[in-house]
CSV table of N, CA and C in Angstrom, one decimal:
chain,number,residue,atom,x,y,z
A,1,MET,N,-21.1,40.8,50.0
A,1,MET,CA,-19.7,39.9,49.4
A,1,MET,C,-18.6,40.9,48.8
A,2,GLY,N,-17.7,40.6,49.5
A,2,GLY,CA,-16.2,41.7,49.1
A,2,GLY,C,-15.5,41.1,47.4
A,3,PHE,N,-14.7,41.8,47.5
A,3,PHE,CA,-13.9,41.3,46.4
A,3,PHE,C,-13.0,40.4,46.8
A,4,SER,N,-12.5,39.9,47.8
A,4,SER,CA,-12.1,38.8,48.1
A,4,SER,C,-12.6,37.6,47.8
A,5,VAL,N,-13.6,37.6,48.0
A,5,VAL,CA,-14.6,36.0,47.4
A,5,VAL,C,-14.9,35.9,46.3
A,6,SER,N,-14.9,37.2,45.4
A,6,SER,CA,-14.9,37.3,43.9
A,6,SER,C,-13.9,36.8,43.4
A,7,GLY,N,-12.9,37.4,44.1
A,7,GLY,CA,-11.6,36.8,43.6
A,7,GLY,C,-11.0,35.5,43.8
A,8,SER,N,-11.2,35.1,44.6
A,8,SER,CA,-10.8,33.6,45.2
A,8,SER,C,-12.4,32.5,44.1
A,9,ALA,N,-13.2,33.0,44.1
A,9,ALA,CA,-14.0,31.9,42.9
A,9,ALA,C,-13.4,32.1,41.7
A,10,ALA,N,-12.7,33.1,41.5
A,10,ALA,CA,-12.3,33.4,39.9
A,10,ALA,C,-11.3,32.4,39.7
A,11,ILE,N,-10.4,32.8,41.1
A,11,ILE,CA,-9.0,31.6,40.8
A,11,ILE,C,-9.6,30.3,41.3
A,12,ILE,N,-10.4,30.2,41.6
A,12,ILE,CA,-10.9,28.3,42.1
A,12,ILE,C,-10.9,28.1,40.3
A,13,PHE,N,-11.9,29.1,39.6
A,13,PHE,CA,-12.7,28.7,38.6
A,13,PHE,C,-11.7,28.6,37.2
A,14,VAL,N,-10.3,29.4,37.4
A,14,VAL,CA,-9.3,29.3,36.2
A,14,VAL,C,-8.6,28.4,36.6
A,15,ALA,N,-8.4,27.6,37.5
A,15,ALA,CA,-7.4,26.6,38.3
A,15,ALA,C,-8.0,25.5,37.8
A,16,ALA,N,-9.3,25.1,38.0
A,16,ALA,CA,-10.5,24.1,37.4
A,16,ALA,C,-10.4,23.8,35.9
A,17,PHE,N,-10.6,25.1,35.4
A,17,PHE,CA,-10.6,25.0,33.8
A,17,PHE,C,-8.9,24.7,33.4
A,18,ILE,N,-8.0,25.2,33.9
A,18,ILE,CA,-6.7,24.7,33.7
A,18,ILE,C,-6.4,23.5,33.5
A,19,GLY,N,-7.1,22.7,35.2
A,19,GLY,CA,-6.9,21.5,35.8
A,19,GLY,C,-7.5,20.5,34.4
A,20,PHE,N,-8.6,20.6,34.4
A,20,PHE,CA,-9.6,20.3,33.4
A,20,PHE,C,-9.0,20.0,32.1
A,21,GLY,N,-8.5,20.9,31.2
A,21,GLY,CA,-7.7,21.4,30.1
A,21,GLY,C,-6.4,20.2,30.1
A,22,MET,N,-6.1,20.2,31.3
A,22,MET,CA,-4.5,19.5,31.2
A,22,MET,C,-5.3,17.8,31.1
A,23,PHE,N,-5.9,17.4,32.2
A,23,PHE,CA,-6.8,16.3,32.5
A,23,PHE,C,-7.4,15.7,30.7
A,24,TYR,N,-7.6,16.8,30.2
A,24,TYR,CA,-8.4,16.0,29.0
A,24,TYR,C,-7.3,15.9,27.8
A,25,SER,N,-6.4,16.5,27.8
A,25,SER,CA,-5.6,16.5,26.6
A,25,SER,C,-4.3,15.2,27.1
A,26,ALA,N,-4.5,15.3,28.4
A,26,ALA,CA,-3.5,13.6,28.5
A,26,ALA,C,-4.4,12.4,28.1
A,27,SER,N,-6.1,12.7,28.5
A,27,SER,CA,-6.4,11.5,28.7
A,27,SER,C,-6.8,11.3,27.1
A,28,ALA,N,-6.6,12.4,25.9
A,28,ALA,CA,-7.3,12.1,24.8
A,28,ALA,C,-6.1,11.7,24.2
A,29,ASN,N,-4.9,12.1,24.6
A,29,ASN,CA,-3.4,11.4,24.0
A,29,ASN,C,-3.5,10.0,24.2
A,30,GLY,N,-3.7,9.3,25.7
A,30,GLY,CA,-3.5,8.4,26.0
A,30,GLY,C,-5.0,7.3,25.2
A,31,PHE,N,-6.0,8.0,25.1
A,31,PHE,CA,-6.8,6.8,24.7
A,31,PHE,C,-6.5,7.1,22.8
A,32,GLU,N,-5.8,7.7,22.4
A,32,GLU,CA,-5.6,8.0,20.5
A,32,GLU,C,-4.1,7.0,20.7
A,33,ARG,N,-3.4,6.8,21.3
A,33,ARG,CA,-2.4,5.6,21.4
A,33,ARG,C,-2.8,4.4,21.7
A,34,VAL,N,-3.9,4.4,22.4
A,34,VAL,CA,-4.3,2.6,22.9
A,34,VAL,C,-5.1,2.4,21.7
A,35,ASN,N,-5.8,3.1,20.6
A,35,ASN,CA,-6.9,3.1,19.6
A,35,ASN,C,-5.3,2.6,18.5
A,36,ASP,N,-4.6,3.2,18.5
A,36,ASP,CA,-3.4,3.2,17.5
A,36,ASP,C,-2.6,1.6,17.6
A,37,ALA,N,-2.2,1.2,18.9
A,37,ALA,CA,-1.8,0.1,18.9
A,37,ALA,C,-3.1,-1.0,18.6
A,38,ARG,N,-4.2,-0.6,18.9
A,38,ARG,CA,-5.3,-1.8,18.8
A,38,ARG,C,-5.5,-1.8,16.9
A,39,GLU,N,-5.4,-0.6,15.8
A,39,GLU,CA,-5.2,-1.0,14.7
A,39,GLU,C,-4.2,-1.7,14.2
A,40,ASP,N,-3.1,-1.3,14.9
A,40,ASP,CA,-1.6,-1.8,14.4
A,40,ASP,C,-1.7,-3.5,14.9
A,41,GLN,N,-2.7,-3.8,15.6
A,41,GLN,CA,-2.4,-5.1,16.0
A,41,GLN,C,-3.5,-5.9,15.2
A,42,ARG,N,-4.4,-5.1,14.6
A,42,ARG,CA,-5.2,-6.0,13.8
A,42,ARG,C,-5.0,-5.6,12.4
A,43,ASP,N,-4.1,-4.7,11.9
A,43,ASP,CA,-3.1,-5.2,11.0
A,43,ASP,C,-2.3,-6.2,10.8
A,44,ARG,N,-1.7,-6.2,11.7
A,44,ARG,CA,-0.9,-7.3,12.0
A,44,ARG,C,-1.5,-9.0,12.0
A,45,LEU,N,-2.6,-8.8,12.8
A,45,LEU,CA,-3.4,-9.8,12.7
A,45,LEU,C,-3.8,-10.6,11.6
A,46,LEU,N,-4.3,-9.4,10.6
A,46,LEU,CA,-5.0,-9.6,8.9
A,46,LEU,C,-3.4,-9.8,8.0
A,47,ASP,N,-2.4,-9.3,8.3
A,47,ASP,CA,-0.9,-10.1,7.3
A,47,ASP,C,-1.2,-11.3,8.0
A,48,GLN,N,-1.1,-11.5,9.1
A,48,GLN,CA,-0.8,-13.5,9.9
A,48,GLN,C,-1.7,-14.0,9.1
A,49,GLN,N,-3.2,-13.6,9.0
A,49,GLN,CA,-4.1,-14.7,8.1
A,49,GLN,C,-4.0,-14.6,6.7
A,50,ASN,N,-3.3,-13.7,6.1
A,50,ASN,CA,-3.1,-13.8,4.8
A,50,ASN,C,-1.6,-14.3,4.4
A,51,THR,N,-0.9,-14.9,5.2
A,51,THR,CA,0.0,-15.5,5.1
A,51,THR,C,0.1,-16.9,5.1
A,52,ASP,N,0.5,-17.5,4.3
A,52,ASP,CA,0.5,-19.0,4.2
A,52,ASP,C,2.1,-19.4,3.2
A,53,ILE,N,3.0,-20.2,3.9
A,53,ILE,CA,3.8,-21.0,3.2
A,53,ILE,C,3.9,-22.7,3.1
A,54,SER,N,4.7,-23.1,2.4
A,54,SER,CA,4.4,-24.7,2.4
A,54,SER,C,6.0,-24.8,1.7
A,55,ILE,N,6.6,-25.6,2.4
A,55,ILE,CA,7.8,-26.0,2.0
A,55,ILE,C,7.5,-27.3,1.0
A,56,ALA,N,8.3,-26.9,-0.4
A,56,ALA,CA,8.0,-27.7,-1.3
A,56,ALA,C,9.2,-28.9,-1.4
A,57,SER,N,10.1,-28.6,-1.2
A,57,SER,CA,11.5,-29.6,-0.7
A,57,SER,C,12.1,-29.3,0.0
A,58,ALA,N,13.0,-30.3,1.2
A,58,ALA,CA,14.2,-29.7,1.4
A,58,ALA,C,15.0,-31.4,1.0
A,59,THR,N,16.2,-31.0,0.1
A,59,THR,CA,17.1,-31.7,-0.4
A,59,THR,C,18.9,-31.9,0.2
A,60,TRP,N,19.2,-32.8,0.6
A,60,TRP,CA,20.5,-32.7,1.0
A,60,TRP,C,21.6,-33.4,-0.3
A,61,ASN,N,22.1,-32.6,-0.6
A,61,ASN,CA,23.0,-32.6,-2.1
A,61,ASN,C,24.5,-33.3,-1.0
A,62,ALA,N,24.8,-34.4,-1.5
A,62,ALA,CA,26.2,-34.9,-0.8
A,62,ALA,C,26.9,-35.3,-2.0
A,63,SER,N,26.7,-34.6,-3.3
A,63,SER,CA,27.8,-34.8,-4.0
A,63,SER,C,28.8,-33.9,-4.4
A,64,GLY,N,29.8,-34.1,-3.8
A,64,GLY,CA,30.8,-33.0,-4.1
A,64,GLY,C,31.0,-32.1,-3.3
A,65,ASN,N,30.2,-30.8,-3.2
A,65,ASN,CA,29.9,-30.1,-2.7
A,65,ASN,C,28.7,-30.1,-1.3
A,66,GLU,N,29.0,-30.4,-0.3
A,66,GLU,CA,27.6,-30.8,0.3
A,66,GLU,C,26.9,-29.5,0.9
A,67,ASN,N,25.8,-29.3,0.3
A,67,ASN,CA,24.5,-28.4,0.8
A,67,ASN,C,23.3,-28.8,1.2
A,68,LEU,N,22.6,-28.0,1.9
A,68,LEU,CA,21.1,-28.3,1.8
A,68,LEU,C,20.5,-27.1,0.9
A,69,VAL,N,19.5,-27.8,0.2
A,69,VAL,CA,18.5,-26.7,-0.3
A,69,VAL,C,17.2,-27.2,-0.1
A,70,VAL,N,16.3,-25.8,0.5
A,70,VAL,CA,15.1,-25.8,0.7
A,70,VAL,C,14.4,-25.0,-0.1
A,71,SER,N,13.1,-25.8,-0.9
A,71,SER,CA,12.2,-24.7,-1.5
A,71,SER,C,10.9,-24.7,-1.2
A,72,VAL,N,10.5,-23.1,-0.7
A,72,VAL,CA,9.4,-23.1,-0.1
A,72,VAL,C,8.1,-21.8,-1.2
A,73,ASP,N,7.5,-22.4,-1.3
A,73,ASP,CA,6.5,-21.5,-1.8
A,73,ASP,C,5.4,-20.6,-1.2
A,74,ASN,N,5.4,-19.5,-1.2
A,74,ASN,CA,4.8,-18.5,-0.9
A,74,ASN,C,3.1,-18.9,-1.4
A,75,THR,N,2.7,-19.4,-0.3
A,75,THR,CA,1.0,-19.9,-0.9
A,75,THR,C,-0.3,-18.9,-0.6
A,76,GLY,N,0.1,-17.9,0.4
A,76,GLY,CA,-0.7,-16.7,0.6
A,76,GLY,C,-1.0,-16.0,-0.1
A,77,SER,N,-1.7,-14.7,0.3
A,77,SER,CA,-1.7,-13.7,-0.6
A,77,SER,C,-0.9,-12.7,-0.1
A,78,GLU,N,-0.2,-12.8,1.0
A,78,GLU,CA,0.8,-11.7,1.1
A,78,GLU,C,2.1,-11.7,0.8
A,79,THR,N,2.5,-10.3,0.2
A,79,THR,CA,4.3,-10.4,0.1
A,79,THR,C,5.2,-10.3,1.2
A,80,LEU,N,6.0,-11.5,1.1
A,80,LEU,CA,6.7,-11.2,2.3
A,80,LEU,C,8.1,-10.8,2.2
A,81,SER,N,9.1,-10.9,3.1
A,81,SER,CA,10.6,-10.4,3.0
A,81,SER,C,11.5,-11.2,3.2
A,82,VAL,N,12.1,-11.5,1.9
A,82,VAL,CA,13.1,-12.8,2.0
A,82,VAL,C,14.1,-12.4,3.5
A,83,GLU,N,14.3,-11.1,3.6
A,83,GLU,CA,15.3,-11.0,4.8
A,83,GLU,C,14.9,-11.1,6.0
A,84,ALA,N,13.4,-10.9,6.3
A,84,ALA,CA,13.1,-10.8,7.6
A,84,ALA,C,12.3,-12.7,7.5
A,85,THR,N,12.7,-13.4,6.6
A,85,THR,CA,12.4,-15.1,6.7
A,85,THR,C,13.6,-15.8,7.0
A,86,ASP,N,13.2,-16.4,8.5
A,86,ASP,CA,14.2,-17.1,8.9
A,86,ASP,C,14.3,-18.9,8.9
A,87,LEU,N,15.4,-19.3,8.8
A,87,LEU,CA,15.6,-20.9,8.6
A,87,LEU,C,16.3,-21.4,10.0
A,88,LEU,N,15.7,-22.3,10.4
A,88,LEU,CA,16.2,-23.4,11.4
A,88,LEU,C,16.3,-24.6,10.6
A,89,VAL,N,17.7,-25.2,11.2
A,89,VAL,CA,17.9,-26.6,10.6
A,89,VAL,C,18.5,-27.5,11.8
A,90,ASP,N,17.5,-28.5,12.4
A,90,ASP,CA,17.7,-29.1,13.4
A,90,ASP,C,17.6,-28.1,14.3
A,91,ASN,N,16.9,-27.4,14.6
A,91,ASN,CA,16.5,-26.4,15.6
A,91,ASN,C,17.6,-25.2,16.0
A,92,ASP,N,18.8,-25.1,15.3
A,92,ASP,CA,20.1,-23.9,15.2
A,92,ASP,C,19.2,-23.3,14.2
A,93,TYR,N,19.0,-21.8,14.7
A,93,TYR,CA,19.1,-20.9,14.2
A,93,TYR,C,20.2,-20.4,12.9
A,94,GLN,N,19.8,-20.4,11.2
A,94,GLN,CA,20.6,-20.2,10.3
A,94,GLN,C,21.2,-18.8,9.8
A,95,THR,N,22.3,-18.8,9.3
A,95,THR,CA,22.7,-17.3,9.0
A,95,THR,C,23.3,-17.9,7.8
A,96,GLY,N,23.8,-16.5,7.0
A,96,GLY,CA,24.8,-16.6,5.9
A,96,GLY,C,24.6,-17.6,4.7
A,97,TYR,N,23.4,-17.8,4.7
A,97,TYR,CA,22.9,-18.6,3.3
A,97,TYR,C,22.5,-18.1,2.0
A,98,ASP,N,22.3,-18.5,1.2
A,98,ASP,CA,22.0,-17.8,-0.6
A,98,ASP,C,20.4,-17.9,-0.5
A,99,THR,N,19.7,-17.0,-0.8
A,99,THR,CA,18.4,-17.0,-1.7
A,99,THR,C,18.5,-16.8,-2.9
A,100,THR,N,17.4,-17.4,-3.3
A,100,THR,CA,16.6,-16.8,-4.5
A,100,THR,C,15.3,-16.9,-4.8
A,101,VAL,N,14.6,-16.0,-5.3
A,101,VAL,CA,13.3,-16.1,-5.6
A,101,VAL,C,12.8,-15.7,-6.9
A,102,ASP,N,12.4,-16.8,-7.5
A,102,ASP,CA,12.1,-17.3,-8.9
A,102,ASP,C,13.0,-16.9,-10.1
A,103,THR,N,14.5,-17.7,-9.5
A,103,THR,CA,15.4,-17.2,-10.0
A,103,THR,C,16.3,-16.1,-10.3
A,104,GLU,N,15.8,-15.1,-9.2
A,104,GLU,CA,16.5,-13.7,-9.0
A,104,GLU,C,16.8,-13.8,-7.8
A,105,PRO,N,18.1,-13.8,-7.9
A,105,PRO,CA,19.1,-13.9,-6.7
A,105,PRO,C,19.1,-12.5,-5.6
A,106,SER,N,18.5,-11.1,-6.4
A,106,SER,CA,19.3,-10.1,-5.7
A,106,SER,C,17.8,-9.2,-5.2
A,107,THR,N,16.9,-10.2,-4.9
A,107,THR,CA,15.6,-9.7,-4.7
A,107,THR,C,15.3,-9.7,-3.1
A,108,ASP,N,14.4,-9.1,-2.6
A,108,ASP,CA,14.1,-9.0,-1.2
A,108,ASP,C,12.4,-9.1,-0.9
A,109,ILE,N,11.6,-9.0,-2.4
A,109,ILE,CA,10.6,-9.6,-2.2
A,109,ILE,C,10.2,-10.6,-2.5
A,110,TRP,N,9.3,-11.7,-1.9
A,110,TRP,CA,8.9,-13.4,-2.1
A,110,TRP,C,7.1,-12.8,-2.2
A,111,ALA,N,6.9,-12.2,-3.5
A,111,ALA,CA,5.4,-12.4,-3.9
A,111,ALA,C,4.5,-13.4,-3.6
A,112,SER,N,3.4,-13.7,-3.6
A,112,SER,CA,2.5,-14.4,-3.8
A,112,SER,C,2.8,-15.5,-4.7
A,113,GLN,N,2.1,-16.6,-4.6
A,113,GLN,CA,2.6,-17.4,-6.0
A,113,GLN,C,4.2,-17.9,-6.4
A,114,GLU,N,5.3,-17.1,-5.5
A,114,GLU,CA,6.1,-17.3,-6.0
A,114,GLU,C,7.5,-18.4,-5.1
A,115,ARG,N,8.2,-18.8,-5.3
A,115,ARG,CA,9.2,-19.7,-4.9
A,115,ARG,C,10.5,-19.5,-4.4
A,116,LEU,N,10.5,-19.7,-3.3
A,116,LEU,CA,12.0,-19.4,-2.6
A,116,LEU,C,12.9,-20.0,-2.1
A,117,GLU,N,14.2,-20.3,-2.9
A,117,GLU,CA,15.4,-21.1,-2.7
A,117,GLU,C,15.8,-20.8,-1.7
A,118,ILE,N,16.4,-21.4,-0.6
A,118,ILE,CA,17.5,-21.3,0.3
A,118,ILE,C,18.5,-22.4,0.1
A,119,THR,N,20.0,-22.0,0.0
A,119,THR,CA,21.1,-22.7,-0.1
A,119,THR,C,22.1,-22.6,1.1
A,120,VAL,N,21.8,-23.4,1.9
A,120,VAL,CA,23.3,-23.5,2.8
A,120,VAL,C,24.3,-24.2,2.7
A,121,THR,N,25.5,-23.7,3.0
A,121,THR,CA,26.3,-24.8,2.8
A,121,THR,C,27.5,-25.0,4.0
A,122,SER,N,26.9,-24.5,4.9
A,122,SER,CA,27.7,-24.8,6.0
A,122,SER,C,27.5,-26.2,7.0
A,123,PHE,N,27.3,-27.8,6.4
A,123,PHE,CA,27.1,-28.4,6.8
A,123,PHE,C,27.9,-29.5,6.3
A,124,SER,N,28.2,-30.5,7.4
A,124,SER,CA,29.4,-31.4,6.7
A,124,SER,C,28.8,-33.3,7.0
A,125,SER,N,27.9,-33.1,7.7
A,125,SER,CA,26.9,-34.0,7.7
A,125,SER,C,25.3,-33.7,7.8
A,126,PRO,N,24.4,-34.8,6.9
A,126,PRO,CA,23.2,-34.1,6.7
A,126,PRO,C,22.2,-34.2,8.0
A,127,PRO,N,21.4,-33.0,7.7
A,127,PRO,CA,20.6,-32.6,8.8
A,127,PRO,C,19.2,-33.7,8.6
A,128,ASP,N,18.4,-33.3,9.5
A,128,ASP,CA,17.3,-34.3,10.0
A,128,ASP,C,15.7,-33.6,9.4
A,129,ARG,N,15.6,-32.0,9.8
A,129,ARG,CA,14.6,-31.4,9.7
A,129,ARG,C,14.9,-29.6,9.5
A,130,VAL,N,14.2,-29.3,8.6
A,130,VAL,CA,14.0,-27.7,9.0
A,130,VAL,C,13.0,-27.1,8.9
A,131,LYS,N,13.1,-25.7,9.2
A,131,LYS,CA,11.5,-25.3,9.7
A,131,LYS,C,12.1,-23.6,9.0
A,132,VAL,N,11.1,-23.2,8.4
A,132,VAL,CA,10.9,-21.6,8.0
A,132,VAL,C,10.1,-20.7,8.5
A,133,VAL,N,10.6,-19.6,8.8
A,133,VAL,CA,9.3,-19.1,9.9
A,133,VAL,C,9.4,-17.8,8.9
A,134,THR,N,8.4,-17.1,8.5
A,134,THR,CA,8.0,-15.8,7.6
A,134,THR,C,8.2,-14.8,8.6
A,135,GLU,N,8.4,-13.3,8.6
A,135,GLU,CA,8.2,-12.3,9.5
A,135,GLU,C,6.9,-12.1,10.2
A,136,ASN,N,5.8,-12.6,10.0
A,136,ASN,CA,4.5,-13.1,10.6
A,136,ASN,C,4.2,-14.0,11.4
A,137,GLY,N,5.3,-14.8,11.4
A,137,GLY,CA,5.1,-15.9,12.6
A,137,GLY,C,4.8,-17.2,11.8
A,138,VAL,N,4.2,-17.2,10.5
A,138,VAL,CA,3.8,-18.3,9.7
A,138,VAL,C,4.8,-19.3,9.7
A,139,ALA,N,4.7,-20.5,9.8
A,139,ALA,CA,6.0,-21.4,9.5
A,139,ALA,C,5.6,-22.7,8.9
A,140,ASP,N,6.2,-23.5,8.3
A,140,ASP,CA,6.1,-24.8,8.1
A,140,ASP,C,7.4,-25.4,8.1
A,141,THR,N,7.0,-27.0,8.5
A,141,THR,CA,8.7,-27.7,8.8
A,141,THR,C,8.5,-29.1,8.1
A,142,MET,N,9.7,-29.5,7.6
A,142,MET,CA,9.8,-30.9,6.5
A,142,MET,C,10.9,-31.4,7.1
A,143,VAL,N,10.9,-32.9,6.9
A,143,VAL,CA,12.0,-33.8,7.2
A,143,VAL,C,12.6,-33.6,5.8
A,144,VAL,N,14.3,-33.8,6.0
A,144,VAL,CA,15.2,-33.2,4.8
A,144,VAL,C,15.1,-34.7,4.1
A,145,SER,N,15.3,-34.8,3.1
A,145,SER,CA,15.1,-36.0,2.0
A,145,SER,C,17.0,-36.0,1.3
């Protein structure tokens, strides 16, 4: 065996070592991303399971300034965001409404066992149904009285 056989074997060994190193780092990063995604999914599922709301009332006030007042209780153990809570009235997404959490109008935190009050003033006729949807996808529906 001459130098050419030993040299080519060394080159092949080094190339295999570099190739395995690139394959290992790429596959390890891929597995790490998949595991992180699964952990995030488990966290979202746990948050969803700990979230529960109940619409206490949905009232149309037709005396003078016509508005809709929806009172929603956070009956779960998860603290929710007021900004991430959505309101649908007769299947129309609503924006530009006033919110109050336990008489505090400037907070975005809706903790467990607190009441969120939503006041909408953009209606000319009484609506039929309201639906409140939380950031975790948990929702409740009620007929307007």
